[in-house]
XYZ file of C-alpha atoms in Angstrom:
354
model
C 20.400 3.958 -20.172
C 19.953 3.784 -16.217
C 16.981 5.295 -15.125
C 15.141 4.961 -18.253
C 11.773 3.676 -18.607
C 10.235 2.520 -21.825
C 6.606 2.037 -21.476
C 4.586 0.060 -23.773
C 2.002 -2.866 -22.402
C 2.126 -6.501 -20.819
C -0.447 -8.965 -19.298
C -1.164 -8.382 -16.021
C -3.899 -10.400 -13.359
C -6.455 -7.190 -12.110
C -8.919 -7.247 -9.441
C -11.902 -5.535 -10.800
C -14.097 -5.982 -7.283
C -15.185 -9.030 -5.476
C -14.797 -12.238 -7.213
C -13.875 -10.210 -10.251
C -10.456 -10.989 -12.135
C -9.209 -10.724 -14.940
C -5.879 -11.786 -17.360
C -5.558 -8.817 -19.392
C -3.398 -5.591 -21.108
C -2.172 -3.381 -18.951
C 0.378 -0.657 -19.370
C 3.653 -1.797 -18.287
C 5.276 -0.009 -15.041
C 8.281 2.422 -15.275
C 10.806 4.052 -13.020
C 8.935 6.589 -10.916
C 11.556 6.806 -8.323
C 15.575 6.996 -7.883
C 15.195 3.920 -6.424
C 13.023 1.737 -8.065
C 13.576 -1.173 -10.301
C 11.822 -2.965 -13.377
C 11.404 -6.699 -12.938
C 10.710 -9.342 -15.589
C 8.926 -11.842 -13.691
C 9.818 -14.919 -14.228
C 8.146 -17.342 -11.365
C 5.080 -16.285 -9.143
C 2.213 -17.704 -6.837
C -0.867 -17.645 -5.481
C -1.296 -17.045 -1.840
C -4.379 -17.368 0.436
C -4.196 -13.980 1.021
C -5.139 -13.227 -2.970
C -7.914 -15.415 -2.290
C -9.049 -13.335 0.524
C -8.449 -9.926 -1.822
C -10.997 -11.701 -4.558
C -13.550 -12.257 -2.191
C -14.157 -8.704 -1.497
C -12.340 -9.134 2.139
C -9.428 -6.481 1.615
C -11.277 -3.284 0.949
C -7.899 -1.307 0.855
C -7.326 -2.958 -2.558
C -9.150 -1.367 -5.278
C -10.629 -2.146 -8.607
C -7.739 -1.819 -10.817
C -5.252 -3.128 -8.936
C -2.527 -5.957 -10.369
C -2.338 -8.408 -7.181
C 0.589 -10.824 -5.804
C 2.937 -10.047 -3.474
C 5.229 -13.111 -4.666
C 8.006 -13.131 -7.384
C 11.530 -14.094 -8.380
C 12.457 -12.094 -11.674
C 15.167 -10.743 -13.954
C 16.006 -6.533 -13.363
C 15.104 -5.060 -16.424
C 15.018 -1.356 -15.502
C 17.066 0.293 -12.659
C 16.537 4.116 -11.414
C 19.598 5.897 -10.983
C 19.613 6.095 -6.964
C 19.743 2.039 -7.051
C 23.200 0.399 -6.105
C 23.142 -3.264 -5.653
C 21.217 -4.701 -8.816
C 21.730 -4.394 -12.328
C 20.077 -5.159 -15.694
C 19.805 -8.895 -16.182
C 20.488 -9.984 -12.525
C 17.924 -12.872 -11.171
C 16.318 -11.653 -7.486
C 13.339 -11.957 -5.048
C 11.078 -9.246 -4.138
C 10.272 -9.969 -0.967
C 6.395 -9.282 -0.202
C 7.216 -6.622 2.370
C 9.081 -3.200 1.404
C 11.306 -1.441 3.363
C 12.999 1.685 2.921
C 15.848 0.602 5.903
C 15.802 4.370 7.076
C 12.126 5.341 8.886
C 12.274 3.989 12.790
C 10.354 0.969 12.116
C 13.127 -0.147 9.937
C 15.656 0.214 12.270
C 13.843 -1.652 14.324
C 13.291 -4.644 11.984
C 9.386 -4.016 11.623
C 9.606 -3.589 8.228
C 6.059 -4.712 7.917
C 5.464 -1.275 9.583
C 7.847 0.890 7.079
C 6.520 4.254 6.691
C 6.415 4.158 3.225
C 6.243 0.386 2.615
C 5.177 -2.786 4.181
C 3.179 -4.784 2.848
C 2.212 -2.598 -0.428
C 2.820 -4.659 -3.229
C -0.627 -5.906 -4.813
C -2.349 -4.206 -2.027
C -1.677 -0.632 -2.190
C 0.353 -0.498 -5.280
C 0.119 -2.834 -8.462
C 1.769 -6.309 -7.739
C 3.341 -9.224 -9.215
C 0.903 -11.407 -11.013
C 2.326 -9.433 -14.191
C 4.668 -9.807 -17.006
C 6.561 -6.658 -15.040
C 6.354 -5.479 -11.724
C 7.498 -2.208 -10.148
C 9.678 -2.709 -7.310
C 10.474 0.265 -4.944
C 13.250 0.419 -2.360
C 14.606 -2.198 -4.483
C 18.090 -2.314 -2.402
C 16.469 -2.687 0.495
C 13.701 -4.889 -0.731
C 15.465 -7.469 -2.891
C 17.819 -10.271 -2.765
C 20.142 -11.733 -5.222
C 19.117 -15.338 -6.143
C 22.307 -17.468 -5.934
C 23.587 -19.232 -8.970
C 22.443 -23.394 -9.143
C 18.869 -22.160 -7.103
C 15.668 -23.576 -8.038
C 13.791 -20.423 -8.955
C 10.577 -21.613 -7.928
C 12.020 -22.838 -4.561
C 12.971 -18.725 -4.280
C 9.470 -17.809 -4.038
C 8.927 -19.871 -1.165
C 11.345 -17.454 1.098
C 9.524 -14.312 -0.207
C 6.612 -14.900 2.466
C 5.475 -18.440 3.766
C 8.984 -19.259 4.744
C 9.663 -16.075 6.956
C 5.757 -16.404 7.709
C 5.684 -19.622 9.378
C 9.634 -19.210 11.134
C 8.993 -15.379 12.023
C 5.727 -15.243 13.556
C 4.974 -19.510 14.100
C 8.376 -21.031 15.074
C 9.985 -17.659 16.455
C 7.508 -15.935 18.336
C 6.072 -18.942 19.437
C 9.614 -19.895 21.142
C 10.375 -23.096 19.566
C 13.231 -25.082 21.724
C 14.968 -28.460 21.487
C 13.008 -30.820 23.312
C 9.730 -28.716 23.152
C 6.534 -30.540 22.219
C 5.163 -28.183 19.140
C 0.993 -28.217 17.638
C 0.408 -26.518 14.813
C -3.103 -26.309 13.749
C -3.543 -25.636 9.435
C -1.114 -28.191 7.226
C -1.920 -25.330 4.238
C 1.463 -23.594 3.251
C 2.369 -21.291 6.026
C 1.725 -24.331 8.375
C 3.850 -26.007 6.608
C 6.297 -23.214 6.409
C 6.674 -23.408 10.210
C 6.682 -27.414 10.009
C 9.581 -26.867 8.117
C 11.632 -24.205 9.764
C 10.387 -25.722 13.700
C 12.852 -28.716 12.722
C 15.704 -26.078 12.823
C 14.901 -26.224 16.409
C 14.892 -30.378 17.267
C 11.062 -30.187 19.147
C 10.312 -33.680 20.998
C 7.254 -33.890 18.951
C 5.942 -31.975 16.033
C 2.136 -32.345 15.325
C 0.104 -31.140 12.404
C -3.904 -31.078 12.586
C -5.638 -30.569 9.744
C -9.017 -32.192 8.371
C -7.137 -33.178 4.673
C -5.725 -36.320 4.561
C -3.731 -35.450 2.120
C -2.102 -32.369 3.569
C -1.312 -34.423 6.682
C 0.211 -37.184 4.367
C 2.470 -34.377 3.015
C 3.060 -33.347 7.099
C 3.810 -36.317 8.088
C 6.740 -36.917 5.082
C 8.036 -33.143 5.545
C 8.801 -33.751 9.234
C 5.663 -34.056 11.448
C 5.932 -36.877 14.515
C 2.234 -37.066 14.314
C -1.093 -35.989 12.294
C -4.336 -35.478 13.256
C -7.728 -35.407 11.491
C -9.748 -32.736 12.959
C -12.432 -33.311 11.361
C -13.748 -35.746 13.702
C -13.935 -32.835 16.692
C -11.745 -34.634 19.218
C -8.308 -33.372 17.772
C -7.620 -31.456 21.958
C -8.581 -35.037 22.871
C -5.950 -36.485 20.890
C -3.140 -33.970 21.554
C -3.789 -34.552 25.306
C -2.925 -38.276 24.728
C 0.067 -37.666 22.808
C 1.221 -35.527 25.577
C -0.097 -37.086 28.456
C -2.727 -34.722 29.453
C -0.442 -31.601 29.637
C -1.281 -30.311 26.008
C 2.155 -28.646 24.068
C 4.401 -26.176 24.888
C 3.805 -24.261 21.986
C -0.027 -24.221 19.742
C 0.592 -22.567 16.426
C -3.042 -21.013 14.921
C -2.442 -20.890 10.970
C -5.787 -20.850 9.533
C -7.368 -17.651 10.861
C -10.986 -18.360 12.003
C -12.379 -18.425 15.422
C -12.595 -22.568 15.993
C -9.136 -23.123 15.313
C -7.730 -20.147 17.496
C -10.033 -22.023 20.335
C -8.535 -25.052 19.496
C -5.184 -23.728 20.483
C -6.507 -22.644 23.568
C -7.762 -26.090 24.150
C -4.370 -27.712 23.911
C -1.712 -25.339 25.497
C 0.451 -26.050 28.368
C 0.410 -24.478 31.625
C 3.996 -22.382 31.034
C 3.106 -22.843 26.897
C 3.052 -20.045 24.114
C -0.193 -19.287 21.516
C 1.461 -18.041 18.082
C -1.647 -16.719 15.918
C -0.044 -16.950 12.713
C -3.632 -16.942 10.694
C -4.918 -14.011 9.045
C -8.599 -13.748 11.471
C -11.430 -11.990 9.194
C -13.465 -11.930 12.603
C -13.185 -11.628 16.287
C -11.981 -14.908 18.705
C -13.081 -15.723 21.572
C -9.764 -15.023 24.607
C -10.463 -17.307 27.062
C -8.404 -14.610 29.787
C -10.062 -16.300 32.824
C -8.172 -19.483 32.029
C -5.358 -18.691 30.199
C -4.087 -15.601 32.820
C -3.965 -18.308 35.614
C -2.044 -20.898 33.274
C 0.993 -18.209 32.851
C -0.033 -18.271 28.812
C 2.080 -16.266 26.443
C -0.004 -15.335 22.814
C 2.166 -13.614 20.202
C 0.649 -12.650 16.725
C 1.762 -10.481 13.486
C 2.919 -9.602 10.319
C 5.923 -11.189 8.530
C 9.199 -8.827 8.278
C 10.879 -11.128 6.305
C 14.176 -9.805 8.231
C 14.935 -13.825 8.150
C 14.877 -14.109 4.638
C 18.717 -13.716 3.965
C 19.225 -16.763 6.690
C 16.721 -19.162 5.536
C 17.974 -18.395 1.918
C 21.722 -19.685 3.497
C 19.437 -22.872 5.077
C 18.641 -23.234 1.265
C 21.736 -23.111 -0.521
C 23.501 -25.274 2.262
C 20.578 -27.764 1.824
C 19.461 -27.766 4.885
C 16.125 -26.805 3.927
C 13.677 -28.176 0.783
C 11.128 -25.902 0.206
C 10.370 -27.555 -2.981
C 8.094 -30.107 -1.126
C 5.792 -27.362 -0.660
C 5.176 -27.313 -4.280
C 2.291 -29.362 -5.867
C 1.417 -27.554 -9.366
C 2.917 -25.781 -12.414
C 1.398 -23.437 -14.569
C 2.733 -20.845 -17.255
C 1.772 -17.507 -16.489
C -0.219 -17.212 -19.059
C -2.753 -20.081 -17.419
C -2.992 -17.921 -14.241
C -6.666 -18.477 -14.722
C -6.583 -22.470 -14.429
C -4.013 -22.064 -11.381
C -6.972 -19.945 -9.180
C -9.599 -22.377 -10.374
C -6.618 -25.156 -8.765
C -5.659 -23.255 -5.957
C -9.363 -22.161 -4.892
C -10.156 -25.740 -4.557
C -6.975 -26.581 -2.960
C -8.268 -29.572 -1.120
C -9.815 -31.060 -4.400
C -7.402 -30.260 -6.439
C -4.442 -31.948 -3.835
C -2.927 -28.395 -4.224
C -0.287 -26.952 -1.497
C 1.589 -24.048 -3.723
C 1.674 -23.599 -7.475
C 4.078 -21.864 -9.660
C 3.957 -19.513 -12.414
C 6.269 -19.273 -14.706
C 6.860 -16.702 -17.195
């Protein structure tokens, strides 16, 4: 019956403090409100951000908690207020909830909702679970389309709209533009992919893995550039002969590779921090003011999901090259081992599947 919930128990991954995890049993979520809904999971991931939660760095989360904010599943459960999904229908939950009413809503911020945002394995239980509670689920879901590549749905969920909301969008991507962005892991490569929507005269990726910048360079990227070597503003300069680029994407989040951007902007150019920063940067303001600078930065809304997703289905956009591994979801273990050592491991995203 609609509305119902059943109980009982499922496998869920918990946070139990920093660099404590475990696979274990967990009761399984019901309907708490009108308009909730009951997913199956079938496909998740791992994001850098989970990573970030283990280590201790997210003190909002707290031991307990089932994390990921990633999934594509089947509706299992609906509560009576929901609408626009039914039992047995395959969706995303996108990583950010809305409610489409508060002001921030209306606005498109719905990383700001008043009663959502970004809550899912944060401030509620999450997605790295047999079943995950979804709230606001008309609002906060999308219909996969028949023929889709379910694990190529989990890419628009958050890296997609990461990279093209807060990289390619804020950063004011144009045709002709000369484009740097500075981390090849998956949000970089998210706005890799989604800059190309815009024809930029050249597209660089710096990174110090090889292998991520092989990957670059075959998703789209006019040119690569090992870091590691601490001459990559160097470089850019000669690629661009000695103005820098028009816009310097950040999307690593720590202090040299926000500088680094800094390093390589044009006079006119824009800064889009896409990186989640666990520290202060240095602003270079006594440069930057004087070289008309613009620096955006933010939270993904995922208000471009439903557009990407059309990119998608009229293959216009693979985002299946961002996936490396595959694990059941039962080996969720093996895929953090893999995805902690990313660069060892030649690991970009991996999917769970149920």
């Amino acid at each position: 019956m609609k509305g119902m919930s059943y109980g009982g128990s499922m496998k869920a991954l918990v946070y139990h403090g920093p660099r404590k995890k475990a696979w274990e049993d967990v009761p399984k979520p019901t309907i708490q409100k009108p308009g909730d809904v009951i997913i199956k999971v079938t496909r998740t991931t791992i994001c850098g951000t989970d990573l970030h939660i283990l280590q201790g760095h997210v003190p909002t989360v707290t031991d307990g908690r089932i994390i990921g904010h990633e999934a594509v599943g089947i509706v299992d459960e609906v509560g009576p207020a929901v609408r626009l999904f039914k039992k047995g229908d395959l969706v995303m939950a996108s990583c950010i909830t809305s409610c489409g009413r508060c002001p921030y809503c209306k606005k498109q911020l719905y990383s700001h909702c008043e009663v959502g945002g970004w809550i899912l394995g944060h401030t509620i239980d999450g997605v790295q679970a047999e079943y995950a509670r979804i709230p606001h689920a008309d609002t906060s879901m999308y219909h996969v389309p028949a023929g889709q590549d379910p694990g190529s749905m989990v890419m628009l969920v958050d890296i997609l709209p990461t990279g093209f909301e807060i990289g390619v969008q804020a950063g004011k991507v144009e045709p002709g533009k000369t484009v740097a962005i500075v981390g090849g892991g998956p949000v970089g490569m998210s706005a890799l992919l989604t800059a190309q929507f815009y024809a930029p005269s050249k597209l660089i990726m710096i990174d110090l893995d090889d292998n991520r910048l092989a990957l670059a360079k075959k998703a789209g990227a006019t040119d690569v550039i090992n870091s590691g070597d601490g001459k990559a503003a160097e470089k850019v300069m000669e690629l661009t002969g000695g103005i820098g680029v028009d816009v310097a994407m950040e999307a690593v989040g720590i202090p040299p590779t926000f500088q680094l951007c800094q390093d390589i902007v044009a006079p006119g150019g824009n800064i889009a921090n896409i990186g989640v920063h666990g520290k202060s940067v240095e602003l270079h303001a006594e440069k930057l003011w004087i070289q008309n600078i613009n620096i955006s930065m933010g939270l993904v809304n995922t208000n471009t999901l439903p557009l990407l997703l059309k990119t998608v289905v009229a293959k216009q956009l693979d985002p299946s090259v961002l996936i490396t591994h595959q694990f059941k979801l039962s080996e969720i273990m093996d895929a953090y081992e893999v995805f902690g050592k990313a660069a060892d491991n030649k690991a970009m995203k991996v999917i769970l599947s149920a």
